[in-house]
Amino acid sequence: MNPVAGHLATRSPLHDILAPRGIAVIGASTDPTKRGYKAMVGLIKDGFRGNIYPVNPGADMILGVRAWPSVADLPGTPELALICTPAPSVPGLIRECGRRGIQGAVILASGFAEMDAAGASLQDEMMAAARAHGVRLIGPNTSGVFNLHHRLNLLALDNVKPGDVGIVSQSGNMLLSLALEAQHNGQVGFSTYVGPGNQTDLGFNDYLRYLGEDRHTRVATLYVEGFRDGRKFLEVAREVAAMKPVVVYKSGSTAQGQRSASSHTGALAGSYAMTVDLLRQSGVSVVQHSDEILPVAEGLGLLQKADGRRVAVIADGGGQATIAADRLAEAGLSLATLSEVTRARLREALLPQASTANPVDVAGSTDAHPSLLATCMEIVAADPGVDSVFLVGMFGGYSTRFAESLLGDEMRGAEAMVDLANATHKPLVIYSLYAPIKPPALRRLHEAGLPVYASIEHAVRVLAALGERGDYLARAHGQAREAAFAPLPARAADIARARAEGRDLLEVEARQLLRDHGVAVPEERLVRDADELAEVASAFGETPLAMKVVSRDILHKSDAGGVRLDLVGEPALRAARAEILAACRDHAPGADIEGVLVTPMARKGVEVIVGVIRDPIFGPVLMFGLGGIFVEILEDVAFRAIPLSRHDARAMVDQVRARRILEGARGAPGVDQAALVELLLSVSRLVEAYPGLEALDLNPVIARDDGYSVVDARVIVERDPHHKETTA
Amino acid sequence: MNPVAGHLATRSPLHDILAPRGIAVIGASTDPTKRGYKAMVGLIKDGFRGNIYPVNPGADMILGVRAWPSVADLPGTPELALICTPAPSVPGLIRECGRRGIQGAVILASGFAEMDAAGASLQDEMMAAARAHGVRLIGPNTSGVFNLHHRLNLLALDNVKPGDVGIVSQSGNMLLSLALEAQHNGQVGFSTYVGPGNQTDLGFNDYLRYLGEDRHTRVATLYVEGFRDGRKFLEVAREVAAMKPVVVYKSGSTAQGQRSASSHTGALAGSYAMTVDLLRQSGVSVVQHSDEILPVAEGLGLLQKADGRRVAVIADGGGQATIAADRLAEAGLSLATLSEVTRARLREALLPQASTANPVDVAGSTDAHPSLLATCMEIVAADPGVDSVFLVGMFGGYSTRFAESLLGDEMRGAEAMVDLANATHKPLVIYSLYAPIKPPALRRLHEAGLPVYASIEHAVRVLAALGERGDYLARAHGQAREAAFAPLPARAADIARARAEGRDLLEVEARQLLRDHGVAVPEERLVRDADELAEVASAFGETPLAMKVVSRDILHKSDAGGVRLDLVGEPALRAARAEILAACRDHAPGADIEGVLVTPMARKGVEVIVGVIRDPIFGPVLMFGLGGIFVEILEDVAFRAIPLSRHDARAMVDQVRARRILEGARGAPGVDQAALVELLLSVSRLVEAYPGLEALDLNPVIARDDGYSVVDARVIVERDPHHKETTA
């Protein structure tokens, strides 16, 4: 009978906890200002079908329900306990719940790790009790939970109706705001809400997995201030996004916002741009304005996806057609080019002054026949060059604006749109300037599951999210992430040796590591003695050479005077070596200098940067950007979590704003982008192969029309915590 | 008695036309689908107090009003005629109106210049009639007009109430959309609306001037697809913006949108980025999303301005405080640093867990005392470091969310906020998540003239507009625009000669022109003969030199092989000259070569570009940006209409996104920004001095920490239309 019984192996424990047959309300109260009162009211008013066990040693009855002095006294075993009592009581209560066999507890109290050290140790005690007894915890410091399809409303929120939007929000006010917007909207309903609070036990990852499995949820919507285990979250998001849309608003897009968030959550915010890239890589629809959360969740929930980004606009006024065209372009969507057949059919349906190019402007044709708008939508939806249909203008208001007698035709138009939505897989998105006053035709559309927006801007965000989601499902999801290289024993030994010595790889070692895994690093010679220079000079001939010091004690070679460029011939090499050695001995007197590295100068091209960092939240992350001002001033960088798929690598190159330079701007030839994609994939596979590799910096890489060369390579090795740092 | 009688000399003719004592409705009709019926209904229903004269040769009475067969038959002389008949009838009707002494006509019909050549000549005929008889025209092809304070509602729009927002919109649907939003909002009302239509006679400039003078209008709001005389519009905007806020939404922010607009208006769109810069220079508040037009107009109308951009946020929940902090930072606003006194007062008012840093988070302190939020607003408003106060959260909903018994305290809070708004000049902006359901406390605020927003994003747009407007009034407006230089006869003669010869200035002439007006152009020598090179070489000594061809027939010197760089000593100069002459003769065999120009190579620095264009809509416009990719790839350019004030020049340098490079990023020293400001002012004054100067391109200018050098200067001279173009 259980709809997800087939998945028991991975089934979330939250299904039982959030759909309990019984609930203990610990700290139930008759004082209307207390949460222990509100929760009782919410359960009773919403008609919770299971057993309610108020627990309060000082009362026999609460709101007409028999109360019990303690958890131990309960006549049955509820799956869930709501704990409304203050923090110090919680560890003991968790033990009591555990002994009684209660599976999960929602802990409202604050005053734990988010407050001070005493709170943190109370939290540890609570977690120890929970682990010992197998009780799963939601919170503490949570705004609460609801599961409206189970009539479990522990927030006692009025006027929320059951529906298919599931919510996890680190802000209780944000839930309230969404609930009020939904109430105003009239059609959006909710499935489950969870406030994760301190995420001491269960966290975002668990809640998202649950929403993914929950059959009542068609779209998972999250307001996030900070992740606890970001890497795990990305994995869960990938799994869930394959099944249903996942919408995330991540706060802290600016330093000012991050300071504000950390002042009240203590959470580590991380780079916003990186977080957005990684979430999108995992199939998440990222929303960047808080007032777009509900519109996008509603639109994705109802319409799911578009197969592409070519939008056909049907408008009954030029001004709003233009606004729509502007917003679509800004959102990366295009106006579909309508076929001649489509335009001929439109011409047949409309008056001669109508414009049948996209945006289609009916130019008065529908003033007395609003249902013609539905006909136009049918016509453009049938065009294979159209991925989604956007109706813009007065629909729903014709009978108000022009003549009441148009109501019948307008309602027929609404029915035709509903029929079209059922017949086509292409999403129909409707903006009406009459949406705020909800005329009958718009109510009909809404009831039938067609969202109607009161803002062109919000409608376009929905179209963009539908296009992105379609793109993700068609191209990104399911693309295999490239497997790690087989590690080479010699290279692993280099890394182990560096780690033992508490240093990074020498440049020669780094270059060898890269070269051994197919990365194009120019030929080099490590010169330990001046006598070798004659042979080196003759080997390279007329090719201009670069010379760099090799020393485990000198990290910043240029600063130490350890780099000389554009050298040709033995005398120049000899002079450069002498200068380098003198400058480095001067700069770092005790430095152990291995020798100098000699390589051909890279031919001219476009400077790019490839880097790997280990992010404390998201783990190993690859970054790509153009060198110089693009990274340093414009912060024009693409991020992806390692391991990458081929699609990810390609998308990184496409994403940077400076891609026009890669394509060959200002008369220069374009660079070999396919080679850059291979480079990104190789770096991803290499990082996966050698766990001791902490970070990597290829800066610059010179990209050209015939490939690329890594000019400078730095490989940072994980430090052995027991090794004493000696590097100057 | 007339409130603007003191300004009769410049008083807009629209005051009489839009507040007529009598109106003729030409084409008045009993057919409910006709505009001639709707207008009658609008006038009668709204209680128009003057005389209504329906004109219709086939009816004696229309809607109970005595009708007249023709304008000539009218028993009185109305100031205004509404013409509802088709286009071909209009020229004759204008003649009739003129003969009868009617001052203005609103022409609804389309089918004029916007349609075809026949329509254009009909439009010419109509304008000739209007000029001959002194009739001013609104339209044709206009959606109509209203003046609600005069009960003149020619659109028969229901449910609009009189208020202080004046609107001019090139889209009738946009007006309708704003009217429906206002109806939903419940507090926003309108003064005058005009649809400019084809702007054959009266246009945006006239309507804006009228709204500026109109005592019922506190904020002028314009939806613009294209300007007719943009330069004049900027002048009018400057005048009006000194008195009241001017809000403009300009469509066509993207190429896709511009194509859409021109397909239905035929208007020239121009560069969006340039238009936005020029509008802001003239004090206009530019709105970039259509759903922000009404919120910003309401906020600016009620709150007028903020004295700075330091915002104090009072929040009752951390999540929305963080969202507010993010949006404020993105909008260029900062969180005010609260003084110790302020924080101590907040600590006294709030519970210990409250955060008194900005954003202030009351952290539950107000759950049982919502009026405490007003106390907090008072406290922060008294802080001299705060320019505006932003309340974020649940206010208005406490009695709904927590306990009905809080209603009294919540209403007291609302009263205290109203009192505070009256006592302080600092704007109070309120976001409430309960705004959509309009609880009593929020209705009270709204009625008292405090706007309440349902979206943090919209509220922040309002705060940004208030800050920008305060900044404009305090710093930009009233700053004298720098006067033109006195033109020098010799330089004027150079320009006249070039014009007569149908060419641009030679580079030597351009350099002299600039140098004569204080622009730093490096020393140069025009070398006509190889024999002069010895003297040149000895004069410049070891300084590396650049050599460029000088020929009126060679525009693109580099392409012609006409440039050699880094030359030192006579042999190098001789060789370079020979190469240049050979290459140029090869490239342009018949070219008249004056000689070569020799100048010192500019020392290294930051490449910037200064240009002047004559825009067909806005006239002479100065542009500034960093060279290379910044202009060509990133389109990071600032524009200002000439003449500039010193503030304008400074603002241009501050505006470019790459300003960090000017400030000295990546270890480089910053450049002398004051010198760049002087350069921009000099170019502005120079362009004003020589009207024959069509365009100018200083590209590149090398900016350094000790000034700048103009490396290449091109001055385009206006072409004599009678001169035959001979340049290859």
mmCIF file of N, CA, C and O in Angstrom, chain A residues 119-182:
data_model
loop_
_atom_site.group_PDB
_atom_site.id
_atom_site.type_symbol
_atom_site.label_atom_id
_atom_site.label_comp_id
_atom_site.label_asym_id
_atom_site.label_seq_id
_atom_site.Cartn_x
_atom_site.Cartn_y
_atom_site.Cartn_z
ATOM 1 N N GLY A 119 25.724 26.484 25.009
ATOM 2 C CA GLY A 119 24.701 25.958 24.104
ATOM 3 C C GLY A 119 25.258 24.857 23.233
ATOM 4 O O GLY A 119 24.577 23.868 22.940
ATOM 5 N N ALA A 120 26.507 25.029 22.790
ATOM 6 C CA ALA A 120 27.122 24.018 21.930
ATOM 7 C C ALA A 120 27.280 22.704 22.681
ATOM 8 O O ALA A 120 27.059 21.617 22.122
ATOM 9 N N SER A 121 27.632 22.762 23.978
ATOM 10 C CA SER A 121 27.819 21.482 24.673
ATOM 11 C C SER A 121 26.464 20.851 24.993
ATOM 12 O O SER A 121 26.314 19.626 24.976
ATOM 13 N N LEU A 122 25.449 21.690 25.210
ATOM 14 C CA LEU A 122 24.091 21.162 25.360
ATOM 15 C C LEU A 122 23.672 20.439 24.071
ATOM 16 O O LEU A 122 23.055 19.370 24.092
ATOM 17 N N GLN A 123 24.048 21.045 22.939
ATOM 18 C CA GLN A 123 23.713 20.445 21.641
ATOM 19 C C GLN A 123 24.409 19.092 21.482
ATOM 20 O O GLN A 123 23.811 18.120 20.996
ATOM 21 N N ASP A 124 25.686 19.030 21.913
ATOM 22 C CA ASP A 124 26.419 17.761 21.841
ATOM 23 C C ASP A 124 25.733 16.695 22.697
ATOM 24 O O ASP A 124 25.594 15.536 22.286
ATOM 25 N N GLU A 125 25.302 17.094 23.886
ATOM 26 C CA GLU A 125 24.640 16.152 24.792
ATOM 27 C C GLU A 125 23.346 15.629 24.162
ATOM 28 O O GLU A 125 23.039 14.435 24.191
ATOM 29 N N MET A 126 22.618 16.564 23.533
ATOM 30 C CA MET A 126 21.365 16.194 22.868
ATOM 31 C C MET A 126 21.625 15.208 21.732
ATOM 32 O O MET A 126 20.935 14.200 21.581
ATOM 33 N N MET A 127 22.691 15.483 20.941
ATOM 34 C CA MET A 127 22.998 14.604 19.809
ATOM 35 C C MET A 127 23.423 13.225 20.297
ATOM 36 O O MET A 127 23.069 12.208 19.687
ATOM 37 N N ALA A 128 24.173 13.198 21.400
ATOM 38 C CA ALA A 128 24.609 11.907 21.937
ATOM 39 C C ALA A 128 23.397 11.078 22.354
ATOM 40 O O ALA A 128 23.313 9.878 22.055
ATOM 41 N N ALA A 129 22.437 11.753 22.999
ATOM 42 C CA ALA A 129 21.221 11.045 23.408
ATOM 43 C C ALA A 129 20.466 10.528 22.186
ATOM 44 O O ALA A 129 19.981 9.398 22.152
ATOM 45 N N ALA A 130 20.385 11.372 21.151
ATOM 46 C CA ALA A 130 19.653 10.987 19.939
ATOM 47 C C ALA A 130 20.311 9.785 19.283
ATOM 48 O O ALA A 130 19.640 8.824 18.882
ATOM 49 N N ARG A 131 21.646 9.798 19.185
ATOM 50 C CA ARG A 131 22.363 8.685 18.557
ATOM 51 C C ARG A 131 22.182 7.418 19.363
ATOM 52 O O ARG A 131 21.941 6.347 18.811
ATOM 53 N N ALA A 132 22.291 7.565 20.688
ATOM 54 C CA ALA A 132 22.200 6.387 21.551
ATOM 55 C C ALA A 132 20.850 5.699 21.391
ATOM 56 O O ALA A 132 20.746 4.480 21.457
ATOM 57 N N HIS A 133 19.813 6.486 21.155
ATOM 58 C CA HIS A 133 18.467 5.910 21.119
ATOM 59 C C HIS A 133 17.860 5.870 19.734
ATOM 60 O O HIS A 133 16.685 5.523 19.588
ATOM 61 N N GLY A 134 18.627 6.259 18.732
ATOM 62 C CA GLY A 134 18.097 6.194 17.366
ATOM 63 C C GLY A 134 16.959 7.163 17.094
ATOM 64 O O GLY A 134 16.078 6.887 16.281
ATOM 65 N N VAL A 135 16.987 8.311 17.767
ATOM 66 C CA VAL A 135 15.964 9.331 17.485
ATOM 67 C C VAL A 135 16.538 10.318 16.478
ATOM 68 O O VAL A 135 17.648 10.828 16.660
ATOM 69 N N ARG A 136 15.814 10.577 15.374
ATOM 70 C CA ARG A 136 16.274 11.558 14.394
ATOM 71 C C ARG A 136 15.734 12.945 14.767
ATOM 72 O O ARG A 136 14.569 13.064 15.172
ATOM 73 N N LEU A 137 16.594 13.948 14.613
ATOM 74 C CA LEU A 137 16.244 15.291 15.083
ATOM 75 C C LEU A 137 16.034 16.267 13.936
ATOM 76 O O LEU A 137 16.846 16.327 13.009
ATOM 77 N N ILE A 138 14.951 17.050 14.029
ATOM 78 C CA ILE A 138 14.746 18.215 13.162
ATOM 79 C C ILE A 138 14.961 19.435 14.047
ATOM 80 O O ILE A 138 14.265 19.604 15.037
ATOM 81 N N GLY A 139 15.940 20.259 13.722
ATOM 82 C CA GLY A 139 16.298 21.392 14.560
ATOM 83 C C GLY A 139 17.563 21.077 15.328
ATOM 84 O O GLY A 139 18.373 20.287 14.840
ATOM 85 N N PRO A 140 17.779 21.672 16.485
ATOM 86 C CA PRO A 140 16.924 22.624 17.202
ATOM 87 C C PRO A 140 16.918 23.976 16.487
ATOM 88 O O PRO A 140 17.501 24.100 15.410
ATOM 89 N N ASN A 141 16.200 24.930 17.123
ATOM 90 C CA ASN A 141 16.163 26.278 16.578
ATOM 91 C C ASN A 141 15.469 26.277 15.222
ATOM 92 O O ASN A 141 15.838 27.017 14.322
ATOM 93 N N THR A 142 14.464 25.401 15.088
ATOM 94 C CA THR A 142 13.707 25.341 13.838
ATOM 95 C C THR A 142 12.405 26.102 13.994
ATOM 96 O O THR A 142 11.853 26.195 15.087
ATOM 97 N N SER A 143 11.933 26.660 12.874
ATOM 98 C CA SER A 143 10.626 27.323 12.891
ATOM 99 C C SER A 143 9.496 26.304 12.883
ATOM 100 O O SER A 143 8.344 26.664 13.063
ATOM 101 N N GLY A 144 9.819 25.019 12.651
ATOM 102 C CA GLY A 144 8.808 23.975 12.697
ATOM 103 C C GLY A 144 8.656 23.251 11.372
ATOM 104 O O GLY A 144 9.486 23.400 10.468
ATOM 105 N N VAL A 145 7.614 22.438 11.281
ATOM 106 C CA VAL A 145 7.361 21.653 10.064
ATOM 107 C C VAL A 145 5.851 21.603 9.817
ATOM 108 O O VAL A 145 5.062 21.816 10.716
ATOM 109 N N PHE A 146 5.493 21.358 8.567
ATOM 110 C CA PHE A 146 4.122 20.904 8.292
ATOM 111 C C PHE A 146 4.132 19.895 7.169
ATOM 112 O O PHE A 146 5.086 19.828 6.392
ATOM 113 N N ASN A 147 3.097 19.084 7.123
ATOM 114 C CA ASN A 147 2.861 18.159 6.014
ATOM 115 C C ASN A 147 1.369 18.239 5.760
ATOM 116 O O ASN A 147 0.575 17.537 6.399
ATOM 117 N N LEU A 148 0.974 19.117 4.867
ATOM 118 C CA LEU A 148 -0.446 19.467 4.753
ATOM 119 C C LEU A 148 -1.291 18.317 4.231
ATOM 120 O O LEU A 148 -2.458 18.217 4.570
ATOM 121 N N HIS A 149 -0.694 17.452 3.407
ATOM 122 C CA HIS A 149 -1.469 16.323 2.890
ATOM 123 C C HIS A 149 -1.769 15.319 3.997
ATOM 124 O O HIS A 149 -2.649 14.487 3.869
ATOM 125 N N HIS A 150 -1.026 15.408 5.085
ATOM 126 C CA HIS A 150 -1.264 14.539 6.246
ATOM 127 C C HIS A 150 -1.956 15.311 7.367
ATOM 128 O O HIS A 150 -2.124 14.796 8.463
ATOM 129 N N ARG A 151 -2.333 16.550 7.090
ATOM 130 C CA ARG A 151 -2.999 17.425 8.077
ATOM 131 C C ARG A 151 -2.150 17.605 9.337
ATOM 132 O O ARG A 151 -2.671 17.717 10.439
ATOM 133 N N LEU A 152 -0.827 17.606 9.098
ATOM 134 C CA LEU A 152 0.108 17.835 10.205
ATOM 135 C C LEU A 152 0.623 19.262 10.033
ATOM 136 O O LEU A 152 1.462 19.512 9.171
ATOM 137 N N ASN A 153 0.085 20.207 10.827
ATOM 138 C CA ASN A 153 0.452 21.616 10.655
ATOM 139 C C ASN A 153 0.957 22.154 11.986
ATOM 140 O O ASN A 153 0.213 22.758 12.750
ATOM 141 N N LEU A 154 2.221 21.898 12.272
ATOM 142 C CA LEU A 154 2.765 22.259 13.588
ATOM 143 C C LEU A 154 3.050 23.763 13.696
ATOM 144 O O LEU A 154 3.416 24.243 14.760
ATOM 145 N N LEU A 155 2.914 24.510 12.583
ATOM 146 C CA LEU A 155 3.094 25.958 12.651
ATOM 147 C C LEU A 155 1.784 26.687 12.880
ATOM 148 O O LEU A 155 1.770 27.888 13.055
ATOM 149 N N ALA A 156 0.661 25.926 12.829
ATOM 150 C CA ALA A 156 -0.655 26.542 12.958
ATOM 151 C C ALA A 156 -0.813 27.687 11.974
ATOM 152 O O ALA A 156 -1.371 28.741 12.278
ATOM 153 N N LEU A 157 -0.299 27.475 10.769
ATOM 154 C CA LEU A 157 -0.382 28.506 9.732
ATOM 155 C C LEU A 157 -1.785 28.474 9.135
ATOM 156 O O LEU A 157 -2.271 27.426 8.724
ATOM 157 N N ASP A 158 -2.434 29.656 9.117
ATOM 158 C CA ASP A 158 -3.770 29.729 8.530
ATOM 159 C C ASP A 158 -3.673 29.867 7.028
ATOM 160 O O ASP A 158 -2.687 30.359 6.493
ATOM 161 N N ASN A 159 -4.755 29.502 6.366
ATOM 162 C CA ASN A 159 -4.904 29.826 4.949
ATOM 163 C C ASN A 159 -3.800 29.281 4.047
ATOM 164 O O ASN A 159 -3.493 29.877 3.031
ATOM 165 N N VAL A 160 -3.158 28.189 4.446
ATOM 166 C CA VAL A 160 -2.303 27.506 3.471
ATOM 167 C C VAL A 160 -3.086 26.289 3.003
ATOM 168 O O VAL A 160 -3.728 25.627 3.803
ATOM 169 N N LYS A 161 -3.029 26.025 1.693
ATOM 170 C CA LYS A 161 -3.777 24.867 1.235
ATOM 171 C C LYS A 161 -2.832 23.789 0.714
ATOM 172 O O LYS A 161 -1.726 24.101 0.261
ATOM 173 N N PRO A 162 -3.255 22.526 0.820
ATOM 174 C CA PRO A 162 -2.386 21.453 0.329
ATOM 175 C C PRO A 162 -2.147 21.626 -1.164
ATOM 176 O O PRO A 162 -3.041 22.030 -1.904
ATOM 177 N N GLY A 163 -0.938 21.347 -1.582
ATOM 178 C CA GLY A 163 -0.587 21.483 -2.983
ATOM 179 C C GLY A 163 0.716 20.758 -3.230
ATOM 180 O O GLY A 163 1.083 19.854 -2.473
ATOM 181 N N ASP A 164 1.436 21.162 -4.268
ATOM 182 C CA ASP A 164 2.586 20.348 -4.668
ATOM 183 C C ASP A 164 3.923 21.050 -4.530
ATOM 184 O O ASP A 164 4.931 20.566 -5.019
ATOM 185 N N VAL A 165 3.965 22.210 -3.863
ATOM 186 C CA VAL A 165 5.238 22.885 -3.641
ATOM 187 C C VAL A 165 5.779 22.494 -2.257
ATOM 188 O O VAL A 165 5.139 22.770 -1.246
ATOM 189 N N GLY A 166 6.913 21.820 -2.246
ATOM 190 C CA GLY A 166 7.572 21.476 -0.988
ATOM 191 C C GLY A 166 8.602 22.537 -0.655
ATOM 192 O O GLY A 166 9.269 23.041 -1.557
ATOM 193 N N ILE A 167 8.726 22.885 0.617
ATOM 194 C CA ILE A 167 9.610 23.989 0.998
ATOM 195 C C ILE A 167 10.526 23.612 2.152
ATOM 196 O O ILE A 167 10.093 22.994 3.131
ATOM 197 N N VAL A 168 11.796 23.973 2.016
ATOM 198 C CA VAL A 168 12.732 23.946 3.134
ATOM 199 C C VAL A 168 13.306 25.354 3.216
ATOM 200 O O VAL A 168 13.818 25.866 2.222
ATOM 201 N N SER A 169 13.176 25.996 4.373
ATOM 202 C CA SER A 169 13.617 27.389 4.468
ATOM 203 C C SER A 169 14.329 27.654 5.775
ATOM 204 O O SER A 169 13.807 27.362 6.842
ATOM 205 N N GLN A 170 15.524 28.213 5.658
ATOM 206 C CA GLN A 170 16.282 28.590 6.845
ATOM 207 C C GLN A 170 15.733 29.869 7.468
ATOM 208 O O GLN A 170 16.254 30.328 8.471
ATOM 209 N N SER A 171 14.706 30.438 6.877
ATOM 210 C CA SER A 171 14.062 31.620 7.450
ATOM 211 C C SER A 171 12.585 31.328 7.590
ATOM 212 O O SER A 171 11.902 31.016 6.599
ATOM 213 N N GLY A 172 12.084 31.411 8.829
ATOM 214 C CA GLY A 172 10.660 31.209 9.057
ATOM 215 C C GLY A 172 9.846 32.297 8.382
ATOM 216 O O GLY A 172 8.770 32.031 7.829
ATOM 217 N N ASN A 173 10.365 33.528 8.382
ATOM 218 C CA ASN A 173 9.660 34.625 7.719
ATOM 219 C C ASN A 173 9.526 34.386 6.220
ATOM 220 O O ASN A 173 8.567 34.828 5.610
ATOM 221 N N MET A 174 10.527 33.731 5.641
ATOM 222 C CA MET A 174 10.438 33.462 4.208
ATOM 223 C C MET A 174 9.287 32.501 3.928
ATOM 224 O O MET A 174 8.522 32.691 2.987
ATOM 225 N N LEU A 175 9.135 31.461 4.771
ATOM 226 C CA LEU A 175 7.984 30.568 4.602
ATOM 227 C C LEU A 175 6.694 31.371 4.699
ATOM 228 O O LEU A 175 5.784 31.224 3.875
ATOM 229 N N LEU A 176 6.616 32.212 5.712
ATOM 230 C CA LEU A 176 5.415 33.003 5.928
ATOM 231 C C LEU A 176 5.129 33.871 4.708
ATOM 232 O O LEU A 176 3.988 33.985 4.254
ATOM 233 N N SER A 177 6.177 34.470 4.179
ATOM 234 C CA SER A 177 6.035 35.313 3.012
ATOM 235 C C SER A 177 5.519 34.513 1.819
ATOM 236 O O SER A 177 4.605 34.942 1.102
ATOM 237 N N LEU A 178 6.071 33.313 1.603
ATOM 238 C CA LEU A 178 5.614 32.472 0.495
ATOM 239 C C LEU A 178 4.162 32.049 0.721
ATOM 240 O O LEU A 178 3.363 32.002 -0.217
ATOM 241 N N ALA A 179 3.822 31.751 1.984
ATOM 242 C CA ALA A 179 2.451 31.318 2.288
ATOM 243 C C ALA A 179 1.466 32.457 2.003
ATOM 244 O O ALA A 179 0.372 32.227 1.467
ATOM 245 N N LEU A 180 1.856 33.689 2.365
ATOM 246 C CA LEU A 180 0.960 34.821 2.115
ATOM 247 C C LEU A 180 0.838 35.115 0.627
ATOM 248 O O LEU A 180 -0.242 35.425 0.133
ATOM 249 N N GLU A 181 1.955 34.995 -0.096
ATOM 250 C CA GLU A 181 1.882 35.169 -1.553
ATOM 251 C C GLU A 181 0.979 34.114 -2.177
ATOM 252 O O GLU A 181 0.216 34.402 -3.096
ATOM 253 N N ALA A 182 1.102 32.888 -1.674
ATOM 254 C CA ALA A 182 0.296 31.789 -2.223
ATOM 255 C C ALA A 182 -1.180 32.025 -1.931
ATOM 256 O O ALA A 182 -2.050 31.777 -2.772
#
